[in-house]
PDB file of C-alpha atoms in Angstrom:
ATOM      1  CA  ALA A 259     109.026  94.150 113.653  1.00 79.00           C
ATOM      2  CA  LEU A 260     111.055  91.652 111.330  1.00 81.00           C
ATOM      3  CA  THR A 261     113.970  90.363 109.688  1.00 82.00           C
ATOM      4  CA  TRP A 262     113.458  88.395 106.420  1.00 83.00           C
ATOM      5  CA  ASP A 263     115.951  85.429 107.309  1.00 87.00           C
ATOM      6  CA  ASP A 264     112.684  83.561 106.693  1.00 91.00           C
ATOM      7  CA  THR A 265     109.982  84.523 104.200  1.00 91.00           C
ATOM      8  CA  ARG A 266     107.940  81.747 106.088  1.00 94.00           C
ATOM      9  CA  LYS A 267     107.565  84.576 109.359  1.00 93.00           C
ATOM     10  CA  ILE A 268     104.828  86.385 107.074  1.00 94.00           C
ATOM     11  CA  SER A 269     102.862  83.463 107.913  1.00 97.00           C
ATOM     12  CA  SER A 270     102.016  84.713 111.566  1.00 96.00           C
ATOM     13  CA  TYR A 271     100.447  88.513 110.313  1.00 96.00           C
ATOM     14  CA  ILE A 272      98.466  86.741 108.055  1.00 97.00           C
ATOM     15  CA  THR A 273      94.717  87.456 110.308  1.00 97.00           C
ATOM     16  CA  PRO A 274      91.940  85.180 108.240  1.00 97.00           C
ATOM     17  CA  ASN A 275      90.103  84.809 111.566  1.00 95.00           C
ATOM     18  CA  GLU A 276      90.655  88.895 112.772  1.00 95.00           C
ATOM     19  CA  GLN A 277      87.316  90.917 112.892  1.00 93.00           C
ATOM     20  CA  THR A 278      88.680  93.051 110.797  1.00 95.00           C
ATOM     21  CA  ILE A 279      89.243  91.000 108.384  1.00 96.00           C
ATOM     22  CA  SER A 280      86.582  88.742 108.224  1.00 96.00           C
ATOM     23  CA  GLY A 281      84.267  91.478 108.472  1.00 95.00           C
ATOM     24  CA  PHE A 282      85.864  93.300 104.843  1.00 96.00           C
ATOM     25  CA  ALA A 283      85.960  89.992 103.198  1.00 97.00           C
ATOM     26  CA  ALA A 284      81.611  88.409 104.261  1.00 96.00           C
ATOM     27  CA  ARG A 285      80.253  92.688 103.395  1.00 95.00           C
ATOM     28  CA  VAL A 286      81.926  92.025  99.479  1.00 96.00           C
ATOM     29  CA  LEU A 287      81.128  89.069  99.051  1.00 95.00           C
ATOM     30  CA  ALA A 288      77.141  89.320 100.200  1.00 94.00           C
ATOM     31  CA  ALA A 289      77.318  92.852  97.726  1.00 88.00           C
ATOM     32  CA  ALA A 290      77.470  91.030  95.436  1.00 76.00           C
ATOM     33  CA  GLY A 291      74.285  89.339  95.871  1.00 70.00           C
ATOM     34  CA  GLY A 292      75.023  85.417  94.266  1.00 61.00           C
ATOM     35  CA  ARG A 293      73.255  87.608  90.705  1.00 57.00           C
ATOM     36  CA  GLU A 294      76.115  86.313  88.566  1.00 59.00           C
ATOM     37  CA  ARG A 295      75.986  83.460  86.305  1.00 62.00           C
ATOM     38  CA  ILE A 296      79.468  82.585  86.364  1.00 61.00           C
ATOM     39  CA  SER A 297      81.697  80.095  83.985  1.00 70.00           C
ATOM     40  CA  LEU A 298      84.861  80.051  86.534  1.00 74.00           C
ATOM     41  CA  SER A 299      85.617  78.021  89.841  1.00 87.00           C
ATOM     42  CA  ARG A 300      83.075  80.364  92.735  1.00 90.00           C
ATOM     43  CA  LYS A 301      86.754  81.058  94.224  1.00 94.00           C
ATOM     44  CA  ILE A 302      87.809  82.672  91.123  1.00 95.00           C
ATOM     45  CA  PHE A 303      85.238  84.783  91.321  1.00 93.00           C
ATOM     46  CA  GLN A 304      85.849  85.184  95.134  1.00 95.00           C
ATOM     47  CA  ALA A 305      88.959  86.425  94.297  1.00 97.00           C
ATOM     48  CA  MET A 306      88.055  88.779  91.715  1.00 96.00           C
ATOM     49  CA  ARG A 307      86.015  90.375  94.405  1.00 95.00           C
ATOM     50  CA  LEU A 308      88.167  90.600  96.973  1.00 97.00           C
ATOM     51  CA  SER A 309      91.060  91.482  94.287  1.00 97.00           C
ATOM     52  CA  ASP A 310      88.840  94.596  93.546  1.00 97.00           C
ATOM     53  CA  SER A 311      87.198  95.549  96.045  1.00 97.00           C
ATOM     54  CA  LEU A 312      90.519  96.651  97.539  1.00 97.00           C
ATOM     55  CA  GLY A 313      91.787  98.455  94.597  1.00 95.00           C
ATOM     56  CA  THR A 314      87.929 100.267  94.350  1.00 96.00           C
ATOM     57  CA  TYR A 315      88.416 100.837  98.437  1.00 96.00           C
ATOM     58  CA  GLY A 316      91.646 102.658  98.025  1.00 96.00           C
ATOM     59  CA  ILE A 317      94.830 100.456  98.545  1.00 95.00           C
ATOM     60  CA  ALA A 318      97.622 102.117  97.309  1.00 94.00           C
ATOM     61  CA  TYR A 319     101.852 100.740  97.142  1.00 92.00           C
ATOM     62  CA  VAL A 320     104.315 101.984  99.129  1.00 89.00           C
ATOM     63  CA  GLU A 321     107.666 100.921 100.238  1.00 80.00           C
ATOM     64  CA  ASP A 322     108.158 101.505 103.479  1.00 70.00           C
ATOM     65  CA  PRO A 323     111.561 104.168 103.336  1.00 61.00           C
ATOM     66  CA  GLU A 324     113.504 102.875 105.854  1.00 60.00           C
ATOM     67  CA  SER A 325     113.852  99.607 105.068  1.00 52.00           C
ATOM     68  CA  PRO A 326     112.547  98.139 101.809  1.00 58.00           C
ATOM     69  CA  PHE A 327     111.240  95.015 101.225  1.00 60.00           C
ATOM     70  CA  SER A 328     113.562  95.042  98.094  1.00 59.00           C
ATOM     71  CA  ARG A 329     116.411  95.105 100.335  1.00 62.00           C
ATOM     72  CA  ALA A 330     115.074  93.468 103.438  1.00 60.00           C
ATOM     73  CA  LEU A 331     114.490  89.174 102.121  1.00 64.00           C
ATOM     74  CA  GLY A 332     117.395  86.604 103.235  1.00 62.00           C
ATOM     75  CA  LYS A 333     119.308  89.294 105.876  1.00 63.00           C
ATOM     76  CA  THR A 334     119.124  88.734 108.819  1.00 65.00           C
ATOM     77  CA  GLU A 335     121.049  92.027 109.569  1.00 65.00           C
ATOM     78  CA  ILE A 336     117.681  94.858 108.731  1.00 68.00           C
ATOM     79  CA  VAL A 337     114.315  94.728 110.521  1.00 74.00           C
ATOM     80  CA  ASP A 338     111.602  95.820 108.432  1.00 77.00           C
ATOM     81  CA  THR A 339     108.058  97.119 110.422  1.00 79.00           C
ATOM     82  CA  GLY A 340     105.263  94.261 109.338  1.00 82.00           C
ATOM     83  CA  ARG A 341     101.966  95.295 109.227  1.00 91.00           C
ATOM     84  CA  PHE A 342      98.939  93.385 109.931  1.00 95.00           C
ATOM     85  CA  PRO A 343      95.944  93.486 107.419  1.00 97.00           C
ATOM     86  CA  ARG A 344      93.593  95.937 109.108  1.00 97.00           C
ATOM     87  CA  MET A 345      96.321  98.644 110.026  1.00 95.00           C
ATOM     88  CA  THR A 346      96.832  98.366 105.484  1.00 96.00           C
ATOM     89  CA  LEU A 347      93.466  99.085 105.580  1.00 95.00           C
ATOM     90  CA  TYR A 348      92.925 101.644 107.532  1.00 95.00           C
ATOM     91  CA  ASN A 349      95.688 103.169 106.787  1.00 94.00           C
ATOM     92  CA  ARG A 350      95.074 102.434 102.827  1.00 96.00           C
ATOM     93  CA  THR A 351      98.452 102.348 102.306  1.00 94.00           C
ATOM     94  CA  GLY A 352     101.179  99.686 102.549  1.00 93.00           C
ATOM     95  CA  ASP A 353     104.630  97.835 100.647  1.00 92.00           C
ATOM     96  CA  CYS A 354     104.903  93.952  99.241  1.00 92.00           C
ATOM     97  CA  ASP A 355     104.450  92.044 102.537  1.00 93.00           C
ATOM     98  CA  ASP A 356     101.987  94.054 103.885  1.00 94.00           C
ATOM     99  CA  THR A 357      99.569  94.405 100.608  1.00 96.00           C
ATOM    100  CA  THR A 358     100.458  90.393 100.512  1.00 97.00           C
ATOM    101  CA  ALA A 359      99.367  89.791 103.655  1.00 97.00           C
ATOM    102  CA  LEU A 360      95.935  91.519 103.456  1.00 98.00           C
ATOM    103  CA  VAL A 361      94.497  90.269 100.329  1.00 98.00           C
ATOM    104  CA  GLY A 362      96.845  86.665 101.335  1.00 98.00           C
ATOM    105  CA  SER A 363      94.018  87.532 104.526  1.00 98.00           C
ATOM    106  CA  LEU A 364      91.134  88.471 103.299  1.00 98.00           C
ATOM    107  CA  LEU A 365      91.856  84.873 100.631  1.00 98.00           C
ATOM    108  CA  GLU A 366      92.276  82.743 103.580  1.00 98.00           C
ATOM    109  CA  SER A 367      89.497  84.818 105.815  1.00 98.00           C
ATOM    110  CA  VAL A 368      86.887  82.894 102.597  1.00 97.00           C
ATOM    111  CA  GLY A 369      88.362  79.549 102.317  1.00 97.00           C
ATOM    112  CA  ILE A 370      90.399  79.826  99.177  1.00 98.00           C
ATOM    113  CA  ARG A 371      94.213  78.313 100.206  1.00 98.00           C
ATOM    114  CA  THR A 372      96.878  80.916  99.055  1.00 98.00           C
ATOM    115  CA  ALA A 373     100.216  80.241  98.669  1.00 98.00           C
ATOM    116  CA  ILE A 374     103.571  83.397  99.053  1.00 97.00           C
ATOM    117  CA  LEU A 375     105.838  83.642  95.976  1.00 97.00           C
ATOM    118  CA  THR A 376     108.834  85.892  96.091  1.00 94.00           C
ATOM    119  CA  THR A 377     111.261  87.038  93.778  1.00 92.00           C
ATOM    120  CA  PRO A 378     114.297  88.197  94.481  1.00 88.00           C
ATOM    121  CA  GLY A 379     113.378  91.812  95.834  1.00 86.00           C
ATOM    122  CA  HIS A 380     109.813  90.399  95.766  1.00 92.00           C
ATOM    123  CA  ILE A 381     107.034  89.037  97.386  1.00 94.00           C
ATOM    124  CA  PHE A 382     103.639  88.763  96.218  1.00 97.00           C
ATOM    125  CA  LEU A 383     100.934  85.733  96.426  1.00 97.00           C
ATOM    126  CA  ALA A 384      98.935  82.785  94.578  1.00 98.00           C
ATOM    127  CA  PHE A 385      95.949  81.158  95.422  1.00 98.00           C
ATOM    128  CA  ASP A 386      93.890  78.617  94.758  1.00 98.00           C
ATOM    129  CA  SER A 387      91.853  78.539  91.375  1.00 96.00           C
ATOM    130  CA  GLY A 388      89.172  75.183  92.585  1.00 94.00           C
ATOM    131  CA  GLU A 389      89.662  73.665  89.155  1.00 94.00           C
ATOM    132  CA  PRO A 390      92.791  71.447  88.595  1.00 94.00           C
ATOM    133  CA  VAL A 391      96.024  70.660  86.940  1.00 93.00           C
ATOM    134  CA  GLU A 392      94.551  69.757  83.880  1.00 93.00           C
ATOM    135  CA  ASN A 393      92.429  72.333  83.674  1.00 91.00           C
ATOM    136  CA  VAL A 394      95.595  75.205  83.562  1.00 92.00           C
ATOM    137  CA  GLN A 395      95.462  74.822  79.583  1.00 90.00           C
ATOM    138  CA  TYR A 396      92.237  76.490  79.690  1.00 90.00           C
ATOM    139  CA  LEU A 397      93.428  79.841  82.578  1.00 93.00           C
ATOM    140  CA  SER A 398      96.602  80.866  80.567  1.00 92.00           C
ATOM    141  CA  ASN A 399      97.798  82.158  77.203  1.00 93.00           C
ATOM    142  CA  GLU A 400     100.268  84.435  76.627  1.00 93.00           C
ATOM    143  CA  ASN A 401      99.145  86.826  79.177  1.00 95.00           C
ATOM    144  CA  LEU A 402      98.310  84.841  82.470  1.00 96.00           C
ATOM    145  CA  GLU A 403     100.756  82.128  82.867  1.00 96.00           C
ATOM    146  CA  VAL A 404      98.924  79.897  86.023  1.00 96.00           C
ATOM    147  CA  VAL A 405     101.094  77.606  88.488  1.00 96.00           C
ATOM    148  CA  SER A 406     100.886  73.591  89.053  1.00 95.00           C
ATOM    149  CA  ARG A 407     101.174  72.907  92.258  1.00 94.00           C
ATOM    150  CA  GLY A 408      99.791  69.376  94.231  1.00 94.00           C
ATOM    151  CA  GLY A 409      97.413  68.954  91.638  1.00 95.00           C
ATOM    152  CA  ARG A 410      96.048  72.347  91.132  1.00 95.00           C
ATOM    153  CA  ALA A 411      95.775  75.046  89.091  1.00 96.00           C
ATOM    154  CA  TRP A 412      97.407  78.327  91.741  1.00 98.00           C
ATOM    155  CA  ILE A 413      96.466  82.053  90.068  1.00 98.00           C
ATOM    156  CA  PRO A 414      99.149  84.179  90.789  1.00 98.00           C
ATOM    157  CA  VAL A 415      97.828  88.112  92.217  1.00 98.00           C
ATOM    158  CA  GLU A 416     100.932  91.417  92.354  1.00 98.00           C
ATOM    159  CA  THR A 417      99.345  93.058  95.393  1.00 97.00           C
ATOM    160  CA  THR A 418     101.263  96.317  94.467  1.00 95.00           C
ATOM    161  CA  ILE A 419      98.462  96.727  91.690  1.00 96.00           C
ATOM    162  CA  LEU A 420      95.227  95.937  92.582  1.00 94.00           C
ATOM    163  CA  SER A 421      94.552  98.961  91.806  1.00 94.00           C
ATOM    164  CA  GLN A 422      94.918  98.755  88.389  1.00 96.00           C
ATOM    165  CA  GLY A 423      92.016  95.710  88.180  1.00 96.00           C
ATOM    166  CA  PHE A 424      92.196  91.811  89.436  1.00 97.00           C
ATOM    167  CA  MET A 425      93.614  90.865  85.935  1.00 96.00           C
ATOM    168  CA  ALA A 426      95.995  93.348  85.741  1.00 97.00           C
ATOM    169  CA  ALA A 427      97.149  91.674  88.782  1.00 98.00           C
ATOM    170  CA  TRP A 428      97.342  87.943  87.401  1.00 97.00           C
ATOM    171  CA  ALA A 429      99.185  89.559  84.619  1.00 98.00           C
ATOM    172  CA  SER A 430     101.473  91.644  86.158  1.00 97.00           C
ATOM    173  CA  ALA A 431     102.532  88.197  88.966  1.00 98.00           C
ATOM    174  CA  SER A 432     102.557  85.961  85.135  1.00 97.00           C
ATOM    175  CA  SER A 433     105.258  87.906  84.393  1.00 97.00           C
ATOM    176  CA  LEU A 434     107.306  87.659  87.573  1.00 96.00           C
ATOM    177  CA  VAL A 435     106.431  84.146  88.042  1.00 96.00           C
ATOM    178  CA  ARG A 436     107.340  83.468  84.470  1.00 95.00           C
ATOM    179  CA  LYS A 437     111.363  85.110  84.434  1.00 94.00           C
ATOM    180  CA  HIS A 438     112.196  84.302  87.725  1.00 94.00           C
ATOM    181  CA  ALA A 439     110.744  80.355  88.073  1.00 91.00           C
ATOM    182  CA  PRO A 440     113.146  79.123  85.605  1.00 89.00           C
ATOM    183  CA  ALA A 441     116.065  80.725  86.824  1.00 85.00           C
ATOM    184  CA  GLY A 442     115.024  79.136  90.498  1.00 86.00           C
ATOM    185  CA  SER A 443     115.264  82.365  91.474  1.00 88.00           C
ATOM    186  CA  PHE A 444     111.727  81.607  92.888  1.00 92.00           C
ATOM    187  CA  GLU A 445     109.301  80.195  96.387  1.00 94.00           C
ATOM    188  CA  PHE A 446     106.738  78.711  95.970  1.00 97.00           C
ATOM    189  CA  ILE A 447     105.278  78.225 100.111  1.00 97.00           C
ATOM    190  CA  PRO A 448     101.594  77.773 100.425  1.00 98.00           C
ATOM    191  CA  LEU A 449      99.978  78.610 103.799  1.00 98.00           C
ATOM    192  CA  SER A 450     100.002  75.732 105.624  1.00 96.00           C
ATOM    193  CA  GLU A 451     103.316  74.601 105.707  1.00 96.00           C
ATOM    194  CA  MET A 452     104.075  77.515 107.662  1.00 97.00           C
ATOM    195  CA  ARG A 453     101.690  78.023 110.496  1.00 96.00           C
ATOM    196  CA  ASP A 454     103.144  75.706 112.089  1.00 94.00           C
ATOM    197  CA  ALA A 455     106.058  77.174 112.725  1.00 96.00           C
ATOM    198  CA  TYR A 456     104.516  80.678 112.814  1.00 96.00           C
ATOM    199  CA  PRO A 457     101.100  80.195 113.236  1.00 96.00           C
ATOM    200  CA  ALA A 458      98.894  84.099 113.211  1.00 95.00           C
ATOM    201  CA  LEU A 459      99.699  85.994 115.756  1.00 91.00           C
ATOM    202  CA  PRO A 460      96.943  86.632 118.051  1.00 90.00           C
ATOM    203  CA  LEU A 461      95.106  90.055 118.551  1.00 92.00           C
ATOM    204  CA  PRO A 462      93.080  92.416 120.987  1.00 92.00           C
ATOM    205  CA  PRO A 463      89.991  92.592 119.469  1.00 91.00           C
ATOM    206  CA  SER A 464      89.742  95.980 116.773  1.00 89.00           C
ATOM    207  CA  SER A 465      87.705  99.627 117.640  1.00 85.00           C
ATOM    208  CA  ILE A 466      88.989  99.647 113.585  1.00 77.00           C
ATOM    209  CA  THR A 467      85.261 100.142 111.858  1.00 72.00           C
TER     210      THR A 467
END
């Protein structure tokens, strides 16, 4: 459990080296077989595969009834139950912080850098597309936003609607970015900047297959 006075705490729940997570990601990408001819960067293709695999697998959004993230963000008096990604996979349910930690763990496990995004009462993520910021114009349109940070193009993903597919998750996250970034009610924190303060919590070997 944790309090959400510091968004960076979610870094401890992002566990890309945990065997259940790394094994799931490896099997998903191996199933692609490398046969597709793609014009997108490989990182975008891999992120699409991993996100869609969770929708196919049946990950569903279920808000924590006792301490929903929408009330807990920024509060020290509300204790939230955090679930490790392997348990979210096992249960096939989670709230926005659970699914964000899960997707972030899967992407990081295959070398795709991630960042945590928050808007008032909500948390989601973005990943480094592997494309330079000069290519933002080719990735974005009236429905899809790309966040420019550190000379790279980052794609936002809404992790609570994975059952609708990657493109829907990108479009939904884009609407949040478009609404809140200009108003300043928006956080963008790369995982790499959280790790010194909040490293991944060590977990014992899992019996989950």
